[in-house]
Amino acid sequence: MNGPIYITGAGIVSAIGVGKESTLDSLVAGKSGIRRMKYLSSCHQDIPVGEVQLSNAEMASMLGIDDEPAFTRTALLGRLALREALDEAQLSGEALREVPFISATTVGGMDRRELFHDQEKDCDLAHAIIATHNCGTSTELIASQFGDFALLSTISTACSSATNAIIAGADMLRCGLAETVVVGGAESPRRTESW
C-alpha cells in the first residue's frame, strides 16, 4: 500500500480527560492534569503527578466488569480507550477477526504486583497478581472484552512503546499484511518507594 493511512477511530484516557471530547475541552481551556495523587499508591504523596481521575473500581464499573486483582490499572485504562476507538471506527464482533491489535506498555501490571509485595502473603492472590505482571497479559486483558482479534502483539520499549506500536501498525498496512490495524498504548506508573 503506497497511499495514505487513515485513522477511523481514536480513544483517549488521560489526566486531563476520559474520552476525546473531555480531553479536547481541557486542552482548549488550558486545564492542567497535574495535581496531588488521589488514586495511585505511593509513599511520595507530596509529588504532583498526571493521574487519571478515576479509581480502578470506577473504571471497572464503566466497563461492566468486576474490580479484581487481574485487572490492573494499565488494563483498565487501555480497555476504556480501546472501547472508544472501536466504537468510533465501528469495529466489533466478526470484523475484528481480520484486524491485528498491537498494544504497547512498559510496566504492564506492576501496579498490582507492588501493592501485594508489602501485604500478607496469600498464595492464591499472589498467583493471580503475578500472572498479570507480564506486559503481554495487559494486551490480552485489554482485548478480551471486545472479541477475537486476528493477532495480538505487545510492544514494550520504554517510553517509546506506543509510538513503536503505531509505527508497527503502519508498517503492516504498507506491507499489505492487514487492511485495518488497531494500535495504542496504556500505562499506569508503578508505585514509588524510598530505598
XYZ file of C-alpha atoms in Angstrom:
195
model
C 0.000 0.000 0.000
C 1.530 3.271 -1.070
C -1.456 5.542 -0.374
C -2.346 7.466 2.773
C -3.223 5.773 6.047
C -6.448 6.959 7.687
C -7.356 6.978 11.373
C -11.016 5.960 11.627
C -11.321 5.772 15.408
C -9.429 7.013 18.441
C -9.760 6.726 22.194
C -8.104 8.766 24.916
C -7.919 8.304 28.680
C -5.587 10.809 30.283
C -5.003 13.056 33.272
C -6.981 15.818 31.530
C -9.964 13.784 30.407
C -11.648 10.471 29.811
C -12.643 10.382 26.168
C -11.699 12.543 23.214
C -14.346 15.177 23.877
C -13.430 15.882 27.504
C -9.727 15.804 26.638
C -10.235 18.352 23.855
C -12.307 20.567 26.174
C -9.477 20.533 28.726
C -6.869 21.330 26.064
C -8.902 24.251 24.698
C -9.490 25.580 28.220
C -5.770 25.209 29.051
C -6.501 22.906 32.001
C -3.630 21.011 33.573
C -3.906 17.423 34.702
C -1.054 17.799 37.183
C -2.214 17.545 40.790
C -1.655 15.679 44.033
C -2.087 11.917 43.907
C -5.516 10.580 44.731
C -5.704 7.100 43.195
C -2.085 5.942 42.830
C -0.445 4.372 45.841
C 2.867 5.928 46.812
C 4.866 6.991 49.816
C 5.511 10.221 47.871
C 2.025 11.731 48.108
C 3.508 15.231 48.010
C 4.781 14.861 44.417
C 2.324 16.260 41.843
C 1.507 13.826 39.024
C -0.623 13.482 35.914
C -3.204 10.960 37.121
C -6.415 9.734 35.507
C -9.157 10.932 37.847
C -10.885 7.573 38.275
C -10.358 4.748 40.725
C -9.879 1.203 39.462
C -13.354 0.360 40.806
C -14.892 3.273 38.869
C -13.176 2.196 35.640
C -14.272 -1.417 36.158
C -17.845 -0.227 36.681
C -17.716 1.866 33.486
C -16.588 -1.266 31.642
C -19.195 -3.512 33.268
C -16.641 -5.809 34.899
C -15.690 -6.692 38.477
C -12.781 -4.859 40.089
C -10.465 -7.791 40.720
C -6.681 -8.232 41.020
C -6.366 -9.460 37.429
C -7.481 -6.092 36.103
C -4.519 -3.878 36.588
C -4.827 -0.134 36.172
C -2.930 -0.436 32.876
C -5.511 -2.913 31.524
C -8.450 -0.811 32.713
C -7.093 2.370 31.125
C -6.380 0.506 27.901
C -9.849 -1.028 27.775
C -11.558 2.331 28.172
C -9.501 3.870 25.370
C -9.900 0.830 23.106
C -13.680 0.821 23.580
C -13.906 4.452 22.457
C -11.671 3.814 19.431
C -13.558 0.693 18.331
C -16.933 2.409 18.752
C -15.838 5.369 16.642
C -14.335 3.103 13.952
C -17.466 0.900 14.073
C -15.374 -2.232 14.547
C -16.795 -5.137 16.519
C -17.547 -8.839 16.566
C -16.679 -10.759 13.418
C -14.928 -7.759 11.822
C -12.204 -7.964 14.482
C -11.188 -11.434 13.278
C -9.448 -9.717 10.351
C -7.835 -6.972 12.456
C -4.491 -7.206 14.307
C -4.245 -5.490 17.705
C -0.838 -4.084 18.642
C -0.752 -2.818 22.209
C 2.103 -1.085 23.991
C 3.098 -0.769 27.639
C 6.265 -0.501 29.678
C 5.268 -1.663 33.167
C 2.302 -3.951 32.419
C 0.665 -4.982 35.692
C 3.335 -3.697 38.040
C 0.870 -1.508 39.961
C -0.955 -4.530 41.425
C 2.185 -6.629 41.950
C 3.902 -3.968 44.005
C 0.828 -3.459 46.174
C 0.888 -7.166 47.013
C 4.595 -7.076 47.884
C 4.021 -5.317 51.226
C 0.973 -7.322 52.284
C 0.456 -10.666 53.975
C 1.353 -13.476 51.625
C -1.835 -15.108 50.267
C -0.663 -17.694 47.732
C -3.835 -17.647 45.611
C -3.850 -13.856 45.473
C -0.107 -13.835 44.776
C -0.553 -16.159 41.809
C -3.413 -14.057 40.396
C -1.445 -10.831 40.728
C 1.913 -12.128 39.482
C 0.166 -13.618 36.449
C -0.910 -10.081 35.440
C 2.582 -8.576 35.622
C 3.640 -9.609 32.101
C 3.239 -6.852 29.503
C 1.619 -9.352 27.124
C -1.018 -10.124 29.730
C -2.021 -6.448 29.668
C -2.658 -6.755 25.941
C -4.763 -9.885 26.468
C -6.795 -8.234 29.242
C -7.380 -5.094 27.187
C -8.504 -7.023 24.094
C -10.534 -9.766 25.754
C -13.723 -7.735 26.228
C -14.136 -6.947 22.551
C -13.853 -10.256 20.726
C -11.199 -12.199 18.848
C -8.622 -10.093 17.036
C -6.686 -11.626 14.138
C -3.458 -11.155 16.099
C -2.390 -9.826 19.482
C 1.064 -8.307 19.809
C 2.732 -6.347 22.590
C 5.489 -3.796 22.241
C 7.466 -2.764 25.309
C 10.280 -0.348 24.530
C 10.197 2.066 27.481
C 8.629 5.486 26.817
C 8.621 4.865 23.072
C 6.283 1.850 23.312
C 3.065 3.437 21.975
C 4.911 5.253 19.204
C 6.508 1.983 18.155
C 3.085 0.290 18.171
C 1.819 2.968 15.778
C 4.852 2.513 13.532
C 4.447 -1.284 13.551
C 0.772 -0.938 12.619
C 1.563 1.482 9.791
C 4.249 -0.903 8.502
C 1.729 -3.774 8.493
C -0.628 -1.662 6.380
C 2.121 -0.563 3.978
C 3.332 -4.155 3.547
C -0.177 -5.431 2.848
C -0.249 -7.648 5.953
C -3.579 -6.124 7.019
C -6.208 -3.714 5.735
C -7.041 -2.399 9.199
C -4.914 -2.385 12.353
C -5.753 -1.301 15.896
C -2.782 0.194 17.760
C -2.257 2.041 21.010
C -0.617 2.163 24.382
C -1.625 2.071 28.041
C 0.453 2.778 31.087
C -0.030 3.057 34.810
C 3.087 4.002 36.698
C 4.338 1.743 39.369
C 4.298 2.698 42.972
C 7.403 4.548 44.062
C 9.346 3.809 47.208
C 12.257 5.355 49.043
C 15.129 2.917 49.403
